[in-house]
Amino acid sequence: MASQPPLPQPKSVLRGHHAQVHAAAFVRENQRLASGDAEGYVVLWDLTIVRPRAVWRAHTNAILGIASWGTDKIITHGRDNQLVIWKLAEEDEASLSTTLPLDPSPTPRPQPWIMYILPVNTMNFCSFGFCPASTDGTNDELLIAVPNTLASESVDIYHFPSQKRLHTVASSPKGDKTGMVMSLVLCRVKGSLTLVTGYENGLAMVTQQSETGGSSWDVSYRSQAHGQPVLSLDVSPRQDFFYTSGADANVVKHPVPQPQAGSTYSAAPEPETPITAPPPPEIHVPRRDASSSNSNSKPPQQPISMLSAALASAPKAAPIPQKQSVEVKTQPVKVINTKHSGQQGLKVRSDGKIFATAGWDSKIRVYSAKTLQELAVLKWHQVGCYAIAFASLDHSLSPTEDEQQSSGLGSDKAASTKAVVPKLVDVTVKDRRIKQAKETHWLAAGSKDGKISLWDIY
C-alpha cells in the first residue's frame, strides 16, 4: 500500500507571548509580523531573522486588532476602550525593548511615540476596520470604523488625523434587533464608501453611502445564513464578494453589490428645446358706473376660463427628485456546512484565490475563494487558534522578472538583462533574507498557547 504523504509542518514557530495571541498582521512589505496577546503586549517580529525587533505593552487589556498605516505607523485596538496609533518607523525600533512577554523584565518596556488615542467601545470584542479617506488611495488620511460608543449594534466612522466622527451607521433602518456588531470591514467599492458588518444574531449586511454623500446610508445586502454569531468576515481584493464564518459550522460566500451611478435618484427628463408659455390673453372688464350700481346686483363674472386655459397650457415644473428604494439583495452566493463549528479570524489572501480560518479545534483550514472547497487542514497547535494573517503577494516577483514579463523581452534581451544582475555570491546574506521574507507565501496563525506558527503554502 502506498504510504500517505507526511502532514504539513510550519516553517517556523514564534515563541514569546505569555498569553493567548488574539491578533496578527504583516507589515512593511512582509518583513515584519506584528502580534498582540490577551495581556495587551505587542511584539514586532523581524521575519528576516525570526527574532523580535520591538516589544511593548500597548494596552492594559486584550488586544482585538492590529494593522499598519503606511510604513511608519502601527494601529492597535484594545479592550481597555482605546484605539492607539503609534509612530514606529524602522529606525525607531532600536530604542525599544526586545525582551519578550514570556520573559520577565526588570524595568518597564519603553513604548513607541503615541500619535493619537481614540476612546472606543470594546464591549463587542469587535476589531476596527479602516480604509483610505481619499479615493486615490493615499496614506495621508484614514477612515477608521469601530462599534458605536453607546449603541453596540451601530458603527461609528472616524477621520484621521482630525479624529472627527463623520458617520454613525445604524444596524437597520427598521430598528430590527440584530444584537452586537461582531465583525466589520470598511472599504471603498468603485469609490463608494462601503461598510460590511456581521452581527450577534448571525446576520451579515452591506451598507453603502448614498450617492448624495453626507449621513445617508443604504442597505444593499442582508442575509442571515448563520444560526450563531458571525465571528469574522473579510472582503475579497476585488471587492465583489465577502466571506463570513461563525460560531456555527457554516462558511458563507456573499455578494458585494456594486453601486451604480445615477441609480439612487431619478428626476423628470429635461426637454430638449425650451418651451415658452403663450402670453395670457388680454381681458377687458366693463367699467361700472357708480350711479348705476345696485347693492343687490352681483358683479359680472370675469371670464377666467381663458386665463386658466392659458396657465394650464404652460409647462409644469419638474418634480423634486425623490429617492427611490434601493434594491436589497438577500441571497448568499454559496453556503457550506463544514461540520466544524467555531471558526474565526477569517482572512482572504491578497490575490483573492484562497482564504483561511482559525478554529477552536486548534486547526487552520484553507479554502478556495471561488468554490469554498477545503484545500488544506494545518494541524500543529494543541489548543484553539484565534488569529490568521496572510503575507501580501504584491512583492512576489523580483523587478527583473516582473519587467521581463510585462515587456515580453526576448531571450537575447533577457540574457543581457540578467547579465547586470549581481551574482549570487555578490548578494549579501541580509539581502537574501529580505528577499525571502518578501516573496514567501506566509500564513501566520496565532493560538491560545501563545505561539505563532508560520506556514508556507500555495
Tab-separated table of C-alpha atoms in Angstrom:
chain	number	residue	atom	x	y	z
A	1	MET	CA	0.000	0.000	0.000
A	2	ALA	CA	1.205	3.480	-0.846
A	3	SER	CA	2.278	5.444	2.176
A	4	GLN	CA	0.382	8.608	2.951
A	5	PRO	CA	2.232	11.904	2.421
A	6	PRO	CA	3.563	13.460	5.620
A	7	LEU	CA	1.438	16.064	7.287
A	8	PRO	CA	2.483	19.669	6.546
A	9	GLN	CA	4.601	21.310	9.201
A	10	PRO	CA	5.150	25.004	9.919
A	11	LYS	CA	8.331	26.572	8.584
A	12	SER	CA	8.868	28.413	11.860
A	13	VAL	CA	7.218	28.806	15.246
A	14	LEU	CA	7.440	32.150	17.043
A	15	ARG	CA	7.510	31.648	20.801
A	16	GLY	CA	7.363	34.649	23.076
A	17	HIS	CA	3.827	35.544	24.174
A	18	HIS	CA	2.813	34.532	27.672
A	19	ALA	CA	-0.917	34.889	26.913
A	20	GLN	CA	-3.062	33.763	24.005
A	21	VAL	CA	-2.467	35.522	20.696
A	22	HIS	CA	-5.541	37.453	19.559
A	23	ALA	CA	-4.295	39.473	16.564
A	24	ALA	CA	-1.595	39.375	13.892
A	25	ALA	CA	-0.705	41.392	10.793
A	26	PHE	CA	2.160	41.508	8.284
A	27	VAL	CA	3.676	44.980	7.886
A	28	ARG	CA	6.484	46.676	5.932
A	29	GLU	CA	6.309	44.518	2.818
A	30	ASN	CA	6.209	41.269	4.832
A	31	GLN	CA	9.492	41.990	6.612
A	32	ARG	CA	7.705	42.350	9.948
A	33	LEU	CA	4.895	40.480	11.684
A	34	ALA	CA	3.026	42.343	14.434
A	35	SER	CA	1.234	40.182	17.014
A	36	GLY	CA	-0.881	41.097	20.038
A	37	ASP	CA	-1.932	38.989	23.010
A	38	ALA	CA	-4.580	38.869	25.727
A	39	GLU	CA	-2.438	40.861	28.178
A	40	GLY	CA	-2.020	43.834	25.833
A	41	TYR	CA	1.541	43.139	24.663
A	42	VAL	CA	2.644	43.749	21.068
A	43	VAL	CA	5.628	42.004	19.516
A	44	LEU	CA	7.099	43.184	16.222
A	45	TRP	CA	8.912	40.184	14.711
A	46	ASP	CA	11.688	40.542	12.141
A	47	LEU	CA	10.957	37.742	9.677
A	48	THR	CA	14.373	38.013	8.048
A	49	ILE	CA	15.991	36.664	11.223
A	50	VAL	CA	12.839	35.359	13.014
A	51	ARG	CA	13.606	37.453	16.099
A	52	PRO	CA	11.740	40.250	17.929
A	53	ARG	CA	12.616	43.808	16.998
A	54	ALA	CA	10.273	45.661	19.363
A	55	VAL	CA	8.202	44.621	22.378
A	56	TRP	CA	5.930	46.909	24.383
A	57	ARG	CA	2.664	46.826	26.294
A	58	ALA	CA	0.238	48.745	24.131
A	59	HIS	CA	-2.907	48.192	26.240
A	60	THR	CA	-3.835	47.127	29.751
A	61	ASN	CA	-6.263	44.532	28.424
A	62	ALA	CA	-6.547	42.116	25.495
A	63	ILE	CA	-5.723	43.343	22.002
A	64	LEU	CA	-8.531	42.975	19.461
A	65	GLY	CA	-6.806	44.110	16.281
A	66	ILE	CA	-3.534	45.277	14.738
A	67	ALA	CA	-2.844	46.979	11.405
A	68	SER	CA	-0.280	49.250	9.788
A	69	TRP	CA	-0.830	52.742	8.438
A	70	GLY	CA	1.850	53.278	5.864
A	71	THR	CA	5.348	52.098	6.752
A	72	ASP	CA	5.857	54.077	9.952
A	73	LYS	CA	2.595	53.775	11.917
A	74	ILE	CA	1.016	50.856	13.796
A	75	ILE	CA	-2.662	50.812	14.872
A	76	THR	CA	-3.683	48.766	17.909
A	77	HIS	CA	-7.195	48.271	19.291
A	78	GLY	CA	-7.502	47.046	22.890
A	79	ARG	CA	-10.219	46.028	25.286
A	80	ASP	CA	-9.186	48.894	27.552
A	81	ASN	CA	-11.533	51.063	25.446
A	82	GLN	CA	-8.727	52.640	23.458
A	83	LEU	CA	-7.572	52.673	19.868
A	84	VAL	CA	-3.977	53.898	19.640
A	85	ILE	CA	-1.889	54.916	16.629
A	86	TRP	CA	1.850	54.538	17.266
A	87	LYS	CA	4.740	56.164	15.413
A	88	LEU	CA	7.123	53.287	14.730
A	89	ALA	CA	9.483	53.563	11.779
A	90	GLU	CA	12.310	51.089	11.244
A	91	GLU	CA	14.842	53.459	12.748
A	92	ASP	CA	12.697	53.742	15.919
A	93	GLU	CA	12.996	50.031	16.696
A	94	ALA	CA	16.493	50.375	18.183
A	95	SER	CA	15.147	52.398	21.127
A	96	LEU	CA	12.618	49.740	22.134
A	97	SER	CA	12.953	46.590	24.182
A	98	THR	CA	13.366	43.136	22.653
A	99	THR	CA	12.562	41.266	25.879
A	100	LEU	CA	9.610	39.032	25.077
A	101	PRO	CA	6.462	38.999	27.255
A	102	LEU	CA	7.315	35.425	28.203
A	103	ASP	CA	10.488	36.663	29.884
A	104	PRO	CA	10.337	38.860	32.978
A	105	SER	CA	11.653	42.372	32.516
A	106	PRO	CA	13.262	44.140	35.489
A	107	THR	CA	12.338	47.532	34.061
A	108	PRO	CA	9.209	48.686	32.225
A	109	ARG	CA	9.485	48.318	28.468
A	110	PRO	CA	9.546	51.689	26.667
A	111	GLN	CA	6.679	52.478	24.320
A	112	PRO	CA	6.813	53.975	20.824
A	113	TRP	CA	5.662	57.544	20.289
A	114	ILE	CA	1.861	57.832	20.653
A	115	MET	CA	0.340	59.894	17.857
A	116	TYR	CA	-3.385	59.506	18.560
A	117	ILE	CA	-5.611	57.918	21.214
A	118	LEU	CA	-9.285	57.371	20.406
A	119	PRO	CA	-11.734	56.323	23.169
A	120	VAL	CA	-13.872	53.477	21.768
A	121	ASN	CA	-16.410	50.863	22.803
A	122	THR	CA	-14.873	47.396	23.137
A	123	MET	CA	-17.735	45.514	24.770
A	124	ASN	CA	-18.364	43.784	21.422
A	125	PHE	CA	-14.959	42.058	21.134
A	126	CYS	CA	-15.102	43.542	17.611
A	127	SER	CA	-11.910	44.806	15.992
A	128	PHE	CA	-11.750	48.014	13.965
A	129	GLY	CA	-11.960	48.416	10.188
A	130	PHE	CA	-10.135	51.010	8.105
A	131	CYS	CA	-9.608	52.339	4.585
A	132	PRO	CA	-8.021	55.419	2.956
A	133	ALA	CA	-10.063	58.581	3.321
A	134	SER	CA	-9.367	59.653	-0.266
A	135	THR	CA	-10.403	57.758	-3.376
A	136	ASP	CA	-6.870	57.877	-4.795
A	137	GLY	CA	-5.692	55.564	-2.001
A	138	THR	CA	-3.056	57.830	-0.469
A	139	ASN	CA	-1.968	57.214	3.120
A	140	ASP	CA	-2.198	60.829	4.267
A	141	GLU	CA	-5.702	60.433	5.685
A	142	LEU	CA	-7.506	57.418	7.085
A	143	LEU	CA	-11.054	56.380	7.985
A	144	ILE	CA	-11.481	54.027	10.947
A	145	ALA	CA	-14.730	52.224	11.833
A	146	VAL	CA	-15.469	50.965	15.352
A	147	PRO	CA	-18.655	49.952	17.215
A	148	ASN	CA	-20.675	52.902	18.457
A	149	THR	CA	-19.895	54.099	21.965
A	150	LEU	CA	-23.486	53.813	23.243
A	151	ALA	CA	-25.341	51.566	20.788
A	152	SER	CA	-23.307	48.399	20.275
A	153	GLU	CA	-25.324	47.461	17.179
A	154	SER	CA	-24.251	50.626	15.321
A	155	VAL	CA	-20.883	51.666	13.879
A	156	ASP	CA	-19.008	54.978	14.130
A	157	ILE	CA	-16.622	56.106	11.372
A	158	TYR	CA	-13.817	58.492	12.349
A	159	HIS	CA	-11.427	60.533	10.247
A	160	PHE	CA	-7.713	60.715	10.981
A	161	PRO	CA	-5.715	62.785	11.649
A	162	SER	CA	-8.594	65.097	12.631
A	163	GLN	CA	-10.154	62.417	14.922
A	164	LYS	CA	-13.623	63.685	13.999
A	165	ARG	CA	-16.599	61.360	13.840
A	166	LEU	CA	-18.015	61.612	10.334
A	167	HIS	CA	-20.770	58.978	10.317
A	168	THR	CA	-22.850	56.760	12.583
A	169	VAL	CA	-24.311	53.831	10.674
A	170	ALA	CA	-27.264	52.070	12.293
A	171	SER	CA	-27.668	48.322	12.007
A	172	SER	CA	-31.102	48.573	10.418
A	173	PRO	CA	-33.321	51.482	9.392
A	174	LYS	CA	-36.312	49.499	10.693
A	175	GLY	CA	-34.773	49.054	14.115
A	176	ASP	CA	-34.542	45.268	13.897
A	177	LYS	CA	-32.857	43.514	16.796
A	178	THR	CA	-29.567	42.297	15.327
A	179	GLY	CA	-27.522	42.157	18.507
A	180	MET	CA	-23.998	43.499	18.791
A	181	VAL	CA	-21.635	44.077	15.893
A	182	MET	CA	-19.226	41.128	15.985
A	183	SER	CA	-17.044	41.856	12.945
A	184	LEU	CA	-16.724	44.645	10.373
A	185	VAL	CA	-14.781	45.743	7.304
A	186	LEU	CA	-14.644	49.277	5.887
A	187	CYS	CA	-13.696	49.657	2.210
A	188	ARG	CA	-14.445	51.571	-0.975
A	189	VAL	CA	-16.367	49.866	-3.776
A	190	LYS	CA	-15.991	51.839	-7.010
A	191	GLY	CA	-15.304	54.908	-4.906
A	192	SER	CA	-18.401	54.433	-2.743
A	193	LEU	CA	-17.730	54.090	0.980
A	194	THR	CA	-18.972	50.634	1.988
A	195	LEU	CA	-19.404	49.052	5.420
A	196	VAL	CA	-19.675	45.255	5.738
A	197	THR	CA	-20.861	44.015	9.135
A	198	GLY	CA	-21.646	40.743	10.883
A	199	TYR	CA	-23.916	40.602	13.914
A	200	GLU	CA	-24.625	38.593	17.015
A	201	ASN	CA	-27.782	37.025	15.580
A	202	GLY	CA	-25.928	35.671	12.511
A	203	LEU	CA	-26.906	38.485	10.146
A	204	ALA	CA	-24.419	39.740	7.540
A	205	MET	CA	-25.064	43.112	5.933
A	206	VAL	CA	-23.609	45.555	3.392
A	207	THR	CA	-24.340	49.251	3.866
A	208	GLN	CA	-23.176	51.830	1.331
A	209	GLN	CA	-23.051	55.587	1.491
A	210	SER	CA	-25.689	57.202	-0.695
A	211	GLU	CA	-24.752	58.893	-3.940
A	212	THR	CA	-25.519	62.254	-2.381
A	213	GLY	CA	-22.977	61.586	0.372
A	214	GLY	CA	-23.499	63.115	3.760
A	215	SER	CA	-25.037	60.995	6.507
A	216	SER	CA	-27.366	58.992	4.250
A	217	TRP	CA	-26.584	55.259	4.015
A	218	ASP	CA	-28.423	52.499	2.143
A	219	VAL	CA	-28.581	48.809	2.980
A	220	SER	CA	-27.815	46.963	-0.274
A	221	TYR	CA	-27.439	43.407	1.072
A	222	ARG	CA	-28.552	41.489	4.144
A	223	SER	CA	-28.652	37.774	4.762
A	224	GLN	CA	-28.873	35.592	7.832
A	225	ALA	CA	-27.009	32.487	6.700
A	226	HIS	CA	-25.634	31.773	10.177
A	227	GLY	CA	-27.578	30.422	13.115
A	228	GLN	CA	-24.931	31.603	15.555
A	229	PRO	CA	-22.968	34.881	15.887
A	230	VAL	CA	-20.733	35.909	12.983
A	231	LEU	CA	-17.213	35.670	14.391
A	232	SER	CA	-15.225	37.034	11.444
A	233	LEU	CA	-15.519	38.297	7.884
A	234	ASP	CA	-13.307	39.621	5.124
A	235	VAL	CA	-13.782	41.193	1.681
A	236	SER	CA	-12.083	39.919	-1.473
A	237	PRO	CA	-9.382	42.150	-3.018
A	238	ARG	CA	-11.651	42.906	-5.997
A	239	GLN	CA	-14.439	43.820	-3.570
A	240	ASP	CA	-17.018	41.718	-5.368
A	241	PHE	CA	-17.524	39.126	-2.615
A	242	PHE	CA	-17.106	38.787	1.128
A	243	TYR	CA	-16.831	35.717	3.313
A	244	THR	CA	-18.129	35.006	6.803
A	245	SER	CA	-17.514	32.365	9.455
A	246	GLY	CA	-19.311	31.978	12.742
A	247	ALA	CA	-19.793	30.068	15.937
A	248	ASP	CA	-21.766	27.549	13.874
A	249	ALA	CA	-20.207	25.285	11.224
A	250	ASN	CA	-21.156	27.421	8.205
A	251	VAL	CA	-18.751	29.246	5.923
A	252	VAL	CA	-20.606	31.600	3.575
A	253	LYS	CA	-19.746	33.497	0.411
A	254	HIS	CA	-21.784	36.689	-0.061
A	255	PRO	CA	-22.028	39.213	-2.909
A	256	VAL	CA	-20.964	42.827	-2.522
A	257	PRO	CA	-23.477	44.887	-4.559
A	258	GLN	CA	-21.724	47.270	-6.907
A	259	PRO	CA	-23.005	50.851	-6.745
A	260	GLN	CA	-24.470	52.122	-9.998
A	261	ALA	CA	-24.012	55.762	-10.878
A	262	GLY	CA	-27.332	57.602	-11.038
A	263	SER	CA	-29.360	54.687	-9.693
A	264	THR	CA	-30.141	56.275	-6.339
A	265	TYR	CA	-32.110	59.251	-7.592
A	266	SER	CA	-34.407	59.830	-10.558
A	267	ALA	CA	-35.767	63.090	-11.915
A	268	ALA	CA	-38.054	64.057	-14.764
A	269	PRO	CA	-36.130	64.343	-18.039
A	270	GLU	CA	-35.442	67.833	-19.238
A	271	PRO	CA	-36.957	68.798	-22.605
A	272	GLU	CA	-34.531	69.060	-25.495
A	273	THR	CA	-35.806	72.519	-26.514
A	274	PRO	CA	-37.100	75.135	-24.108
A	275	ILE	CA	-40.871	75.586	-24.140
A	276	THR	CA	-42.218	79.069	-23.585
A	277	ALA	CA	-45.754	79.599	-22.414
A	278	PRO	CA	-48.008	81.788	-24.607
A	279	PRO	CA	-48.820	85.186	-23.103
A	280	PRO	CA	-52.173	85.254	-21.342
A	281	PRO	CA	-54.962	86.881	-23.363
A	282	GLU	CA	-55.901	90.451	-22.615
A	283	ILE	CA	-59.152	90.503	-20.681
A	284	HIS	CA	-61.393	93.592	-20.844
A	285	VAL	CA	-63.630	94.101	-17.865
A	286	PRO	CA	-66.521	96.588	-18.462
A	287	ARG	CA	-66.293	99.730	-16.358
A	288	ARG	CA	-69.049	100.050	-13.881
A	289	ASP	CA	-70.710	103.449	-13.339
A	290	ALA	CA	-71.196	104.480	-9.756
A	291	SER	CA	-74.734	105.842	-10.382
A	292	SER	CA	-75.952	102.603	-11.839
A	293	SER	CA	-74.545	100.498	-9.014
A	294	ASN	CA	-77.030	98.409	-7.106
A	295	SER	CA	-76.378	96.809	-3.754
A	296	ASN	CA	-78.378	93.745	-4.734
A	297	SER	CA	-76.715	93.370	-8.101
A	298	LYS	CA	-73.907	90.870	-8.465
A	299	PRO	CA	-70.654	91.841	-10.132
A	300	PRO	CA	-70.343	90.417	-13.592
A	301	GLN	CA	-68.425	87.149	-13.710
A	302	GLN	CA	-64.947	87.563	-15.144
A	303	PRO	CA	-64.007	85.221	-17.978
A	304	ILE	CA	-61.261	83.440	-16.043
A	305	SER	CA	-61.638	80.280	-18.087
A	306	MET	CA	-59.376	81.697	-20.811
A	307	LEU	CA	-56.726	82.595	-18.257
A	308	SER	CA	-56.960	79.166	-16.654
A	309	ALA	CA	-56.604	77.570	-20.026
A	310	ALA	CA	-53.567	79.693	-20.759
A	311	LEU	CA	-51.963	78.790	-17.443
A	312	ALA	CA	-52.821	75.144	-17.912
A	313	SER	CA	-51.025	75.122	-21.254
A	314	ALA	CA	-47.795	76.320	-19.631
A	315	PRO	CA	-45.214	73.586	-18.914
A	316	LYS	CA	-45.257	72.269	-15.369
A	317	ALA	CA	-42.136	72.498	-13.214
A	318	ALA	CA	-40.056	69.346	-12.981
A	319	PRO	CA	-40.821	67.414	-9.811
A	320	ILE	CA	-38.281	67.409	-6.994
A	321	PRO	CA	-36.120	64.314	-7.290
A	322	GLN	CA	-37.463	61.633	-4.994
A	323	LYS	CA	-35.188	58.963	-3.530
A	324	GLN	CA	-36.083	55.529	-4.767
A	325	SER	CA	-35.908	52.479	-2.553
A	326	VAL	CA	-32.608	50.637	-3.006
A	327	GLU	CA	-32.953	47.018	-4.013
A	328	VAL	CA	-31.713	44.854	-1.152
A	329	LYS	CA	-30.188	41.507	-2.064
A	330	THR	CA	-30.821	38.697	0.386
A	331	GLN	CA	-29.334	35.560	-1.187
A	332	PRO	CA	-25.743	34.492	-0.485
A	333	VAL	CA	-23.648	33.080	-3.304
A	334	LYS	CA	-22.833	29.833	-1.521
A	335	VAL	CA	-23.199	28.258	1.908
A	336	ILE	CA	-21.271	25.197	3.061
A	337	ASN	CA	-21.570	23.283	6.291
A	338	THR	CA	-18.001	22.423	7.250
A	339	LYS	CA	-19.133	20.309	10.251
A	340	HIS	CA	-16.537	22.201	12.306
A	341	SER	CA	-18.059	24.894	14.488
A	342	GLY	CA	-16.160	27.858	15.851
A	343	GLN	CA	-14.038	29.194	13.002
A	344	GLN	CA	-12.823	32.765	13.319
A	345	GLY	CA	-10.048	35.109	12.228
A	346	LEU	CA	-11.092	34.689	8.573
A	347	LYS	CA	-8.684	36.367	6.144
A	348	VAL	CA	-8.555	36.464	2.334
A	349	ARG	CA	-5.128	36.452	0.693
A	350	SER	CA	-4.160	39.484	-1.385
A	351	ASP	CA	-4.519	37.571	-4.681
A	352	GLY	CA	-8.100	36.595	-3.806
A	353	LYS	CA	-7.579	32.891	-4.538
A	354	ILE	CA	-7.752	31.425	-1.039
A	355	PHE	CA	-8.848	32.312	2.473
A	356	ALA	CA	-8.165	30.708	5.835
A	357	THR	CA	-9.845	30.401	9.228
A	358	ALA	CA	-8.561	29.728	12.748
A	359	GLY	CA	-10.513	27.009	14.510
A	360	TRP	CA	-11.434	26.495	18.115
A	361	ASP	CA	-10.380	22.888	17.500
A	362	SER	CA	-6.751	24.105	17.024
A	363	LYS	CA	-6.772	23.589	13.231
A	364	ILE	CA	-6.187	26.138	10.477
A	365	ARG	CA	-8.358	25.476	7.448
A	366	VAL	CA	-7.606	26.819	3.973
A	367	TYR	CA	-10.463	27.203	1.472
A	368	SER	CA	-10.809	28.037	-2.189
A	369	ALA	CA	-12.282	31.523	-2.500
A	370	LYS	CA	-14.094	30.519	-5.688
A	371	THR	CA	-15.701	27.219	-4.695
A	372	LEU	CA	-15.356	27.191	-0.875
A	373	GLN	CA	-13.716	23.793	-1.209
A	374	GLU	CA	-11.469	22.859	1.706
A	375	LEU	CA	-7.930	22.737	0.333
A	376	ALA	CA	-5.810	22.064	3.422
A	377	VAL	CA	-6.042	21.468	7.145
A	378	LEU	CA	-2.959	22.670	9.040
A	379	LYS	CA	-2.531	20.949	12.374
A	380	TRP	CA	0.266	21.813	14.787
A	381	HIS	CA	-1.187	23.659	17.784
A	382	GLN	CA	-2.739	21.612	20.572
A	383	VAL	CA	-5.231	24.277	21.679
A	384	GLY	CA	-7.601	26.628	19.924
A	385	CYS	CA	-6.450	29.207	17.352
A	386	TYR	CA	-7.778	32.756	17.201
A	387	ALA	CA	-5.826	34.855	14.672
A	388	ILE	CA	-4.926	34.494	10.978
A	389	ALA	CA	-2.701	36.733	8.834
A	390	PHE	CA	-1.610	36.416	5.196
A	391	ALA	CA	1.521	37.979	3.755
A	392	SER	CA	0.884	40.267	0.814
A	393	LEU	CA	1.838	38.813	-2.575
A	394	ASP	CA	2.416	42.188	-4.216
A	395	HIS	CA	6.181	41.690	-3.942
A	396	SER	CA	6.302	38.076	-5.114
A	397	LEU	CA	8.121	38.940	-8.357
A	398	SER	CA	11.558	40.461	-8.491
A	399	PRO	CA	11.876	43.679	-10.526
A	400	THR	CA	13.803	41.914	-13.258
A	401	GLU	CA	11.270	39.117	-13.675
A	402	ASP	CA	8.338	41.499	-13.490
A	403	GLU	CA	9.884	43.793	-16.089
A	404	GLN	CA	10.563	40.882	-18.420
A	405	GLN	CA	7.042	39.526	-18.147
A	406	SER	CA	5.393	42.883	-18.727
A	407	SER	CA	7.621	43.899	-21.627
A	408	GLY	CA	7.962	40.497	-23.316
A	409	LEU	CA	11.737	40.584	-23.629
A	410	GLY	CA	13.309	38.057	-25.986
A	411	SER	CA	15.938	35.558	-24.939
A	412	ASP	CA	18.823	37.772	-26.096
A	413	LYS	CA	17.404	40.815	-24.368
A	414	ALA	CA	16.634	38.763	-21.261
A	415	ALA	CA	20.150	37.369	-21.230
A	416	SER	CA	21.618	40.831	-21.454
A	417	THR	CA	19.311	41.994	-18.661
A	418	LYS	CA	20.301	39.115	-16.425
A	419	ALA	CA	23.940	39.912	-17.049
A	420	VAL	CA	23.640	43.103	-14.998
A	421	VAL	CA	22.035	41.280	-12.079
A	422	PRO	CA	24.593	40.609	-9.326
A	423	LYS	CA	25.741	37.049	-8.966
A	424	LEU	CA	24.504	35.047	-6.023
A	425	VAL	CA	27.882	35.301	-4.310
A	426	ASP	CA	27.706	39.090	-4.594
A	427	VAL	CA	24.338	39.262	-2.805
A	428	THR	CA	24.686	39.612	0.947
A	429	VAL	CA	23.049	37.230	3.385
A	430	LYS	CA	20.855	40.072	4.600
A	431	ASP	CA	19.611	40.782	1.062
A	432	ARG	CA	18.777	37.121	0.537
A	433	ARG	CA	16.832	37.007	3.793
A	434	ILE	CA	14.910	40.161	2.944
A	435	LYS	CA	14.058	38.759	-0.492
A	436	GLN	CA	12.865	35.511	1.045
A	437	ALA	CA	10.731	37.315	3.630
A	438	LYS	CA	9.084	39.426	0.937
A	439	GLU	CA	8.373	36.599	-1.505
A	440	THR	CA	7.340	33.743	0.780
A	441	HIS	CA	3.616	32.983	0.778
A	442	TRP	CA	3.396	33.234	4.556
A	443	LEU	CA	0.348	32.295	6.551
A	444	ALA	CA	0.588	33.099	10.260
A	445	ALA	CA	-1.697	31.569	12.882
A	446	GLY	CA	-1.890	32.747	16.495
A	447	SER	CA	-3.051	30.324	19.160
A	448	LYS	CA	-4.248	30.108	22.728
A	449	ASP	CA	-0.853	28.610	23.650
A	450	GLY	CA	0.860	31.973	22.974
A	451	LYS	CA	2.708	30.629	19.924
A	452	ILE	CA	2.518	31.753	16.283
A	453	SER	CA	3.029	29.184	13.541
A	454	LEU	CA	4.346	30.314	10.140
A	455	TRP	CA	3.302	28.248	7.123
A	456	ASP	CA	4.418	28.485	3.503
A	457	ILE	CA	1.503	27.277	1.366
A	458	TYR	CA	0.200	27.683	-2.174
